[in-house]
JSON list of C-alpha atoms in Angstrom, two decimals:
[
{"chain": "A", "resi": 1, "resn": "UNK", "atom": "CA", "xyz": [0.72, -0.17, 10.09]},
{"chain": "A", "resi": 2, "resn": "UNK", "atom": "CA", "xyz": [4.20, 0.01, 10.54]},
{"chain": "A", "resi": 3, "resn": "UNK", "atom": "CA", "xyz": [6.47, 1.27, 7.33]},
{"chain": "A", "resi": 4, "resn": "UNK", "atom": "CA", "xyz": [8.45, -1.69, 5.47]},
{"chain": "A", "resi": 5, "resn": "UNK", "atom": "CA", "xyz": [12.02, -2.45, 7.42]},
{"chain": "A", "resi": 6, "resn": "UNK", "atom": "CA", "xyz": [10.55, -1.06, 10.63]},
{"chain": "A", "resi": 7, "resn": "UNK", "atom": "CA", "xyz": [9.33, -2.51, 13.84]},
{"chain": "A", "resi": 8, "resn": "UNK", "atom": "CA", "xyz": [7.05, -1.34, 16.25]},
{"chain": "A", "resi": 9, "resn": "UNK", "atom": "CA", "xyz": [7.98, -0.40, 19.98]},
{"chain": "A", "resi": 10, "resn": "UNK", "atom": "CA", "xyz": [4.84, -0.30, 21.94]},
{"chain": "A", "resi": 11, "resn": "UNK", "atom": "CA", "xyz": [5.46, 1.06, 25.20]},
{"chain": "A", "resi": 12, "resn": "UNK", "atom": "CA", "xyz": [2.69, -0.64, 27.83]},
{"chain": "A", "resi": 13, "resn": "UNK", "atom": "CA", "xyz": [1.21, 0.35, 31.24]},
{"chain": "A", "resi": 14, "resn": "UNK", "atom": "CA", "xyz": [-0.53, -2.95, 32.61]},
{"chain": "A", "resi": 15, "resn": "UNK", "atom": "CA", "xyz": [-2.74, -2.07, 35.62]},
{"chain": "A", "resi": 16, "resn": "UNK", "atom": "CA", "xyz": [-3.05, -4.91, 38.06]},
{"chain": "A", "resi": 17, "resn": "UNK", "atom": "CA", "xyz": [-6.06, -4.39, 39.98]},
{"chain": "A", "resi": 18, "resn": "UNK", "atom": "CA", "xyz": [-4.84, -5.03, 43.64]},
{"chain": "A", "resi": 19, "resn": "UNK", "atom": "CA", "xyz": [-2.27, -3.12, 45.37]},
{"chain": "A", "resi": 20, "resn": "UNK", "atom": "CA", "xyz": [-0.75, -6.02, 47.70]},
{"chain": "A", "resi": 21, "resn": "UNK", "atom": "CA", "xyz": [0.17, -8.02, 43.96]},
{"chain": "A", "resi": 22, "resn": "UNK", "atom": "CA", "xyz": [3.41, -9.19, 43.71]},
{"chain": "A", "resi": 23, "resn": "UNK", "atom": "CA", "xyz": [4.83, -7.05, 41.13]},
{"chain": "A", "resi": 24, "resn": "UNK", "atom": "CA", "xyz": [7.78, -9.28, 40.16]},
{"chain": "A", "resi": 25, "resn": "UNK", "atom": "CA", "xyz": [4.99, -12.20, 39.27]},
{"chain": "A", "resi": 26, "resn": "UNK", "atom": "CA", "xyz": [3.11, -9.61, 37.68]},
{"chain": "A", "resi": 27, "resn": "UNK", "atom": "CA", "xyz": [5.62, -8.88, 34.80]},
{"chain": "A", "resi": 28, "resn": "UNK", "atom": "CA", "xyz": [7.11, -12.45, 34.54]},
{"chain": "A", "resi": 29, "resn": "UNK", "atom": "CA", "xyz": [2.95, -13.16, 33.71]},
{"chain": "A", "resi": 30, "resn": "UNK", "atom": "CA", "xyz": [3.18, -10.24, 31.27]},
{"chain": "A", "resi": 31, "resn": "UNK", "atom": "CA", "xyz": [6.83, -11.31, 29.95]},
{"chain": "A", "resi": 32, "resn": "UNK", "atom": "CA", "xyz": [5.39, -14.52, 29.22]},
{"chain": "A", "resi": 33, "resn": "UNK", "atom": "CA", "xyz": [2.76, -13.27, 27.05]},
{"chain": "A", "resi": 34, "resn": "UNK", "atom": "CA", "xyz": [3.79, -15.28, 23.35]},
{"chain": "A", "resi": 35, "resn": "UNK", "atom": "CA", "xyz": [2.20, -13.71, 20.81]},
{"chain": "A", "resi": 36, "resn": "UNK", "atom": "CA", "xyz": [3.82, -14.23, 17.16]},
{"chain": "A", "resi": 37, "resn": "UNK", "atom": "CA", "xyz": [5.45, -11.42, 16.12]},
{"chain": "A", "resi": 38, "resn": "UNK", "atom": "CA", "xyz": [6.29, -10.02, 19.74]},
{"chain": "A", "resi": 39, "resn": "UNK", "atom": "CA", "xyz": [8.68, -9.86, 22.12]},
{"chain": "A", "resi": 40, "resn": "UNK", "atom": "CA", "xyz": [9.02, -8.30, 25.20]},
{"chain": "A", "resi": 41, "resn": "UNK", "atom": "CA", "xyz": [11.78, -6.01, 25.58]},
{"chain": "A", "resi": 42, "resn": "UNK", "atom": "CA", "xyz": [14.07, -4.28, 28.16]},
{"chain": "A", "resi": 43, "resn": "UNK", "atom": "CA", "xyz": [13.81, -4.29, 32.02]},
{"chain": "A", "resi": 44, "resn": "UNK", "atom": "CA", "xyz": [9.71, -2.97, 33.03]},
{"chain": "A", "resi": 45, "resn": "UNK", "atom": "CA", "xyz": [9.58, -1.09, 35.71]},
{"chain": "A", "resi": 46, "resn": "UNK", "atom": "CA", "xyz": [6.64, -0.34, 39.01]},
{"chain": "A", "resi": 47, "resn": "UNK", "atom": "CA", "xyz": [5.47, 3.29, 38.95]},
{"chain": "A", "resi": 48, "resn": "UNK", "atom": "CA", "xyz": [2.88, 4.55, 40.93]},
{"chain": "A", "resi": 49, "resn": "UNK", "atom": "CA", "xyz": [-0.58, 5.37, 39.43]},
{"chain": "A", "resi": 50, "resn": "UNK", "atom": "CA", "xyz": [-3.93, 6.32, 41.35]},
{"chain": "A", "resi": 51, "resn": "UNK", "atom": "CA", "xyz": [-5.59, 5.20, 44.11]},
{"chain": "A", "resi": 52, "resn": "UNK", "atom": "CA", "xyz": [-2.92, 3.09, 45.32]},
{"chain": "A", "resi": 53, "resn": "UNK", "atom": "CA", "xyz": [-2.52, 1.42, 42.91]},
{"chain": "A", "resi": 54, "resn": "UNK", "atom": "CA", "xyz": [0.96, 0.58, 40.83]},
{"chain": "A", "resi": 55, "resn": "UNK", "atom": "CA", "xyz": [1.59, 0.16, 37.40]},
{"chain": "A", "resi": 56, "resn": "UNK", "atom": "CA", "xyz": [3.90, -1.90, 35.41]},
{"chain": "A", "resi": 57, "resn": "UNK", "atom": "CA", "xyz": [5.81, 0.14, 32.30]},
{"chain": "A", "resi": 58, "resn": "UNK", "atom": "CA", "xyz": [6.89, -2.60, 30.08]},
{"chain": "A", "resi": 59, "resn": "UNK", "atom": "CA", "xyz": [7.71, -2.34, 26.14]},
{"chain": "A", "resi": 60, "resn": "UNK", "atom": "CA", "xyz": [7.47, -4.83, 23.53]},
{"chain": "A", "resi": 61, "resn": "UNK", "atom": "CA", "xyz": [8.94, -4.99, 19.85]},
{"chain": "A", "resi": 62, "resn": "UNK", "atom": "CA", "xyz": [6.36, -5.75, 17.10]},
{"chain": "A", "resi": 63, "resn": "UNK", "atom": "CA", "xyz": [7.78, -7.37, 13.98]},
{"chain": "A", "resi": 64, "resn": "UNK", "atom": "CA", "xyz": [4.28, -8.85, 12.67]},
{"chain": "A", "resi": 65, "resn": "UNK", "atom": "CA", "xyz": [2.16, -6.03, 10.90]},
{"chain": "A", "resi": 66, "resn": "UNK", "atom": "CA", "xyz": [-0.84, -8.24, 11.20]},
{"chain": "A", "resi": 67, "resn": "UNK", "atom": "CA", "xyz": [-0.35, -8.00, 15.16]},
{"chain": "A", "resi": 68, "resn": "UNK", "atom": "CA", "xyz": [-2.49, -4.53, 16.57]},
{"chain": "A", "resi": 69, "resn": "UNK", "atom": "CA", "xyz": [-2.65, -3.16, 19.80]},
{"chain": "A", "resi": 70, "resn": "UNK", "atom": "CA", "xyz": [-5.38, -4.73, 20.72]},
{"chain": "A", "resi": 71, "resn": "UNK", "atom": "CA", "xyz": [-3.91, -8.33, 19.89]},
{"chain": "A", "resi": 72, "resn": "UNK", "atom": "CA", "xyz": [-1.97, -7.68, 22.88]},
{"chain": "A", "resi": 73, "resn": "UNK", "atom": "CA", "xyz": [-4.43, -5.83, 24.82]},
{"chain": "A", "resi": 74, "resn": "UNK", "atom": "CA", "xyz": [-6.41, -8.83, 24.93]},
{"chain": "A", "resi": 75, "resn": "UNK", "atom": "CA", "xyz": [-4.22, -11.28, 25.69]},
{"chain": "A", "resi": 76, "resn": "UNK", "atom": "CA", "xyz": [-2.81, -8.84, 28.44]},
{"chain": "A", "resi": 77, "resn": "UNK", "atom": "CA", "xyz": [-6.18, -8.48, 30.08]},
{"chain": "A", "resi": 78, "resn": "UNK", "atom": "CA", "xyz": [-6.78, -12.55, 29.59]},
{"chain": "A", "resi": 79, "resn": "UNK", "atom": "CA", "xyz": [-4.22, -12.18, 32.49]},
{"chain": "A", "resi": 80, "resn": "UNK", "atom": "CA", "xyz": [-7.08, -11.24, 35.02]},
{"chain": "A", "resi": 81, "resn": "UNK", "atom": "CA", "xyz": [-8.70, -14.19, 37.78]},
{"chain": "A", "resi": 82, "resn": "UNK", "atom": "CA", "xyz": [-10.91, -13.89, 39.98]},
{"chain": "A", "resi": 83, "resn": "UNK", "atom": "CA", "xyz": [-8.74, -12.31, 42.28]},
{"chain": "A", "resi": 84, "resn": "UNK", "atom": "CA", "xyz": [-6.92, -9.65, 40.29]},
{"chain": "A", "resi": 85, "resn": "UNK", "atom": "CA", "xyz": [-8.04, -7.66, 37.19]},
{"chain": "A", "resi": 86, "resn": "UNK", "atom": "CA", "xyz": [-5.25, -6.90, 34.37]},
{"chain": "A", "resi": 87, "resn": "UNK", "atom": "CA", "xyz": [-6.04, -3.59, 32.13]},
{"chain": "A", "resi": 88, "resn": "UNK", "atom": "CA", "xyz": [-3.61, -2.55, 29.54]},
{"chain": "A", "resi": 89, "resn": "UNK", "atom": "CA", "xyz": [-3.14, 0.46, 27.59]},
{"chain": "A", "resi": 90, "resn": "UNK", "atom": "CA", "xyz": [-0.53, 1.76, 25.14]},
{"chain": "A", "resi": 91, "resn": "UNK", "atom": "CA", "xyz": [1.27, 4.78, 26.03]},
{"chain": "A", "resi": 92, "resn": "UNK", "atom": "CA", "xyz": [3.90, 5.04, 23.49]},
{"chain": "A", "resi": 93, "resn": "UNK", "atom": "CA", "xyz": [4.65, 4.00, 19.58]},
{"chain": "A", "resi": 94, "resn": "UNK", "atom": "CA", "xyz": [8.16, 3.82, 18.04]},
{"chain": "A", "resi": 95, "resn": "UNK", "atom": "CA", "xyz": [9.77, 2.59, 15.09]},
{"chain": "A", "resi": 96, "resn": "UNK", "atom": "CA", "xyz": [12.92, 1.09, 14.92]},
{"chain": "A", "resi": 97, "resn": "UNK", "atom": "CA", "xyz": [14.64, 0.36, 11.65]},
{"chain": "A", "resi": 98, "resn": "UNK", "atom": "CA", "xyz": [15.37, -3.47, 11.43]},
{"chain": "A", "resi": 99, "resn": "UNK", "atom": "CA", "xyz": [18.98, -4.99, 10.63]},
{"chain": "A", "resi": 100, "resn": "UNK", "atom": "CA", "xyz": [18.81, -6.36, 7.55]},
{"chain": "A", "resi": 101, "resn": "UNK", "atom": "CA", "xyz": [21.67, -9.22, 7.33]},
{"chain": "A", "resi": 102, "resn": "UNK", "atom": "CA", "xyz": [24.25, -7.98, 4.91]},
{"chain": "A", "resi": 103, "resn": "UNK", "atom": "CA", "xyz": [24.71, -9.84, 1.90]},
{"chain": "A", "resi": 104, "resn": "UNK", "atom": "CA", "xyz": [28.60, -11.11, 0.49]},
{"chain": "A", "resi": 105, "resn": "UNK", "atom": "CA", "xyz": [29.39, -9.19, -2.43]},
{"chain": "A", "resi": 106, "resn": "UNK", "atom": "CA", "xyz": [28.96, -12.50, -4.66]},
{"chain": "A", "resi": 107, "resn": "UNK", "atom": "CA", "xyz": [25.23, -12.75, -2.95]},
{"chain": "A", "resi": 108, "resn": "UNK", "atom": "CA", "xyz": [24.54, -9.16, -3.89]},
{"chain": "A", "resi": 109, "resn": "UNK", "atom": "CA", "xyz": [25.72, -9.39, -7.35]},
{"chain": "A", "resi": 110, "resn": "UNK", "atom": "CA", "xyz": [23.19, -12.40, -7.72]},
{"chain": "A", "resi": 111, "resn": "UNK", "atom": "CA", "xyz": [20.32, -10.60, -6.35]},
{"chain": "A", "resi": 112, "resn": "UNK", "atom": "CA", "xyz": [20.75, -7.71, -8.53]},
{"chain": "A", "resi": 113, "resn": "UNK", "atom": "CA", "xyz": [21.24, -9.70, -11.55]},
{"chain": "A", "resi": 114, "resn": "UNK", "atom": "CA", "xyz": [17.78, -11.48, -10.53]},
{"chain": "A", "resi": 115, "resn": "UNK", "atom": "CA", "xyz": [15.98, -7.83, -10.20]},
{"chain": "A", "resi": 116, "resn": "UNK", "atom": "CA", "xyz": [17.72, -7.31, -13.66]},
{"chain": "A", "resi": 117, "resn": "UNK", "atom": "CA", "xyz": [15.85, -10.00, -15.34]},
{"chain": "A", "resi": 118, "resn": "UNK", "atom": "CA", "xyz": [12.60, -10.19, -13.74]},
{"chain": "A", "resi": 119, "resn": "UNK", "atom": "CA", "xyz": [12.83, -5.75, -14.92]},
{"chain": "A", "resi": 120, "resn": "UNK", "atom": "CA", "xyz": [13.55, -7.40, -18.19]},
{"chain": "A", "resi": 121, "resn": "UNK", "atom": "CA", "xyz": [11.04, -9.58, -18.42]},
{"chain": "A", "resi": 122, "resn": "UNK", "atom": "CA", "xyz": [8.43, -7.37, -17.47]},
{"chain": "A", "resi": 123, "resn": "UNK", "atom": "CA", "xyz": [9.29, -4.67, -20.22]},
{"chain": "A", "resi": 124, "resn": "UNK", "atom": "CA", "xyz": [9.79, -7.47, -22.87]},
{"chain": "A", "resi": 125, "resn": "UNK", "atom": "CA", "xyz": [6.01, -8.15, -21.90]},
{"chain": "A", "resi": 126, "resn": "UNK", "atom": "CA", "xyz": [5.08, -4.62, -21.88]},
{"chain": "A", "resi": 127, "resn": "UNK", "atom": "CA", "xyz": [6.68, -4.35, -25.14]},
{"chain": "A", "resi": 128, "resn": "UNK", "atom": "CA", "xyz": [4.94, -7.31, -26.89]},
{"chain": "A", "resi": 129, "resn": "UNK", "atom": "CA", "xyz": [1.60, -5.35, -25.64]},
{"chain": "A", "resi": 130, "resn": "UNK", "atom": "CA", "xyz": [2.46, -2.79, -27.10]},
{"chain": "A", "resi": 131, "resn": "UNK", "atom": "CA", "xyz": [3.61, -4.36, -30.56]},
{"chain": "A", "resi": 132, "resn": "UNK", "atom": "CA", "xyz": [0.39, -6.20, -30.82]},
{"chain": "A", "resi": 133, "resn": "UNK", "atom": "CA", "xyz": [-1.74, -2.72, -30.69]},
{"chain": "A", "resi": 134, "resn": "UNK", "atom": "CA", "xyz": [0.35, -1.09, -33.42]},
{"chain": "A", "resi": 135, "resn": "UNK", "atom": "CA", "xyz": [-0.32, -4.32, -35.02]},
{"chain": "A", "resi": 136, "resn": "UNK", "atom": "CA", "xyz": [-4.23, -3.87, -34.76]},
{"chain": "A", "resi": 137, "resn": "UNK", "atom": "CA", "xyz": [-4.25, -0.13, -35.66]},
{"chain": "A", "resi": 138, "resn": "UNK", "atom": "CA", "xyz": [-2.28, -0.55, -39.07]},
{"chain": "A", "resi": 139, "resn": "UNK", "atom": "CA", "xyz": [-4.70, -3.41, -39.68]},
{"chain": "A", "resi": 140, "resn": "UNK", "atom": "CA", "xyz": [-7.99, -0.82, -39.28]},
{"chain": "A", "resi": 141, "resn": "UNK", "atom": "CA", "xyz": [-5.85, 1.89, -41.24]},
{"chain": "A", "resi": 142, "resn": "UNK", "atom": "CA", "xyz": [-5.67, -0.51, -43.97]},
{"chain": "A", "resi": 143, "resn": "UNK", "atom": "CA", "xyz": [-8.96, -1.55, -43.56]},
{"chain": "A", "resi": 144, "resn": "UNK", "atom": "CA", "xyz": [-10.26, 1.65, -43.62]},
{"chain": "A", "resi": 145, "resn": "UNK", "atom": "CA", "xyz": [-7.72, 2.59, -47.05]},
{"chain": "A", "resi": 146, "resn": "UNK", "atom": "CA", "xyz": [-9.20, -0.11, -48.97]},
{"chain": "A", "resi": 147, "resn": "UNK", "atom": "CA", "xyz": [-13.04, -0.38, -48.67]},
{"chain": "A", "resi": 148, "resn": "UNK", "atom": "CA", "xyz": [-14.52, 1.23, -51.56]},
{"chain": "A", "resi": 149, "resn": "UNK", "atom": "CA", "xyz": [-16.01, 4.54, -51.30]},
{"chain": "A", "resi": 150, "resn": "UNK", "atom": "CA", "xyz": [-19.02, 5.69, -53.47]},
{"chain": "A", "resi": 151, "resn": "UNK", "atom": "CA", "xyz": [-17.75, 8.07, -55.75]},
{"chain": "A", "resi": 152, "resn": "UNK", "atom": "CA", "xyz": [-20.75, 8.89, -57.50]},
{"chain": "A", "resi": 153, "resn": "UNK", "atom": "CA", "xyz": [-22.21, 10.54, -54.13]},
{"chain": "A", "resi": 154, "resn": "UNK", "atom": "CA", "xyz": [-18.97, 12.53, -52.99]},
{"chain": "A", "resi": 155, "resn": "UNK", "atom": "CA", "xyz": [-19.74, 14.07, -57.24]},
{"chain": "A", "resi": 156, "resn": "UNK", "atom": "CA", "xyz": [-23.20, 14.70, -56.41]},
{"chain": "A", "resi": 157, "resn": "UNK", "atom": "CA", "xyz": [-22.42, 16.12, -52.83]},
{"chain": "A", "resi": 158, "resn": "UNK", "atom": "CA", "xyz": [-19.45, 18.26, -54.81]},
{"chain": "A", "resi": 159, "resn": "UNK", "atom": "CA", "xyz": [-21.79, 19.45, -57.73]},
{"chain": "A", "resi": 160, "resn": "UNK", "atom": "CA", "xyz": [-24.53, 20.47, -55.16]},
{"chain": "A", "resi": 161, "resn": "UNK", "atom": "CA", "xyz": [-22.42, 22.45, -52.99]},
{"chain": "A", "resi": 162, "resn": "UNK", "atom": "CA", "xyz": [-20.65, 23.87, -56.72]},
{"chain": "A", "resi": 163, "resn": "UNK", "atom": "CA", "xyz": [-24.70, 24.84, -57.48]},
{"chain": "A", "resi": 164, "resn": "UNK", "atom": "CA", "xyz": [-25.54, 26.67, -54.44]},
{"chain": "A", "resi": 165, "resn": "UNK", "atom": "CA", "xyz": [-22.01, 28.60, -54.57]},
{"chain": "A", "resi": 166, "resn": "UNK", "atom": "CA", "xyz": [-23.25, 29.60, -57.90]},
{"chain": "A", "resi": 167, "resn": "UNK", "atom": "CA", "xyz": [-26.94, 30.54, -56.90]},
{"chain": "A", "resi": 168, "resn": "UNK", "atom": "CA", "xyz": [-25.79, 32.61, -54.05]},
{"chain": "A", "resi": 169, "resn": "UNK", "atom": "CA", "xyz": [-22.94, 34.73, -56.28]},
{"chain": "A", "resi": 170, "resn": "UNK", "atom": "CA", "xyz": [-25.80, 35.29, -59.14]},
{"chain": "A", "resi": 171, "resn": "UNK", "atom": "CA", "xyz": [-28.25, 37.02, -56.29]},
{"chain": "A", "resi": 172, "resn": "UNK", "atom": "CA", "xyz": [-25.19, 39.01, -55.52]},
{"chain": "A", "resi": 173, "resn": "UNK", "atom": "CA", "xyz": [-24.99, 40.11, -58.76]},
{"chain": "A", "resi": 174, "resn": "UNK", "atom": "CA", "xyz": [-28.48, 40.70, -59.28]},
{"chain": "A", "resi": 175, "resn": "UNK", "atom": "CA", "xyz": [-28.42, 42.75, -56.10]},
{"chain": "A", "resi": 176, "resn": "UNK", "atom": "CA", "xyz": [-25.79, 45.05, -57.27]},
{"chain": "A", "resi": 177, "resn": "UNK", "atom": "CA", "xyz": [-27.45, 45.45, -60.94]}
]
């Protein structure tokens, strides 16, 4: 996947598979590939490959992220007849950074001053969020603050602990005696 504000230069080697083909059909077939999101770019060239075979070098400019390799791939191998087989392959990947069109000064202003409010908006929200939970926990501390506690057990709990203080410092003393 290509990074935001950048397009894709594949750079192509398409394979007819017959030697006598003529080349300058060849690419205008390739050229003439429309895929959304592509075009064909520069001059493609003839270079020898193997077995006497040529090749055709020929780039294209990808401004689609939802377009792969293989998109093209396929529709360059879609290419083959009976007569002659088309393989391609990718050989290269660039980025180039696209030209965004430059906004008047007045234009700019107003998109700024949109990305201003929507920012705005979006805290205001995250503040009202926010709000409502401090909201909801001084409810439960008040909650919590008023219900009535049972006295006459925290005594008793105080008194026994105040007992067995008092039982343990008397076997002290008897110890010591």
């Amino acid at each position: 996947m290509a990074p935001k504000d950048l397009n894709r230069i594949l750079t192509w080697e398409v394979v007819p598979a017959d030697p006598d083909i003529n080349f300058d059909e060849a690419m205008e077939k390739v050229k003439g590939i429309a895929i959304a999101g592509v075009t064909w770019i520069g001059t493609p060239s003839v270079q020898p490959h193997v077995f006497g075979l040529s090749k055709i070098v020929i780039n294209c400019q990808v401004s689609d992220e939802s377009v792969t390799p293989e998109t093209i791939e396929g529709a360059i191998e879609a290419l083959s007849t009976e007569e002659v087989e088309y393989s391609g392959t990718v050989v290269n990947v660039d980025f180039i950074e696209v030209d965004r069109p430059k906004l008047s000064e007045v234009d700019q202003l107003k998109a700024d001053l949109k990305a201003a409010k929507a920012k705005i908006e979006e805290l205001t929200e995250e503040q009202n969020g926010l709000s409502q939970q401090i909201v909801k926990l001084q409810n439960q501390i008040v909650d919590a603050r008023s219900k009535p506690t049972d006295k006459k057990a925290d005594k008793g709990a105080e008194n026994k602990a105040d007992k067995k203080a008092d039982k343990q410092e008397n076997k002290k003393a008897d110890k010591k005696a």
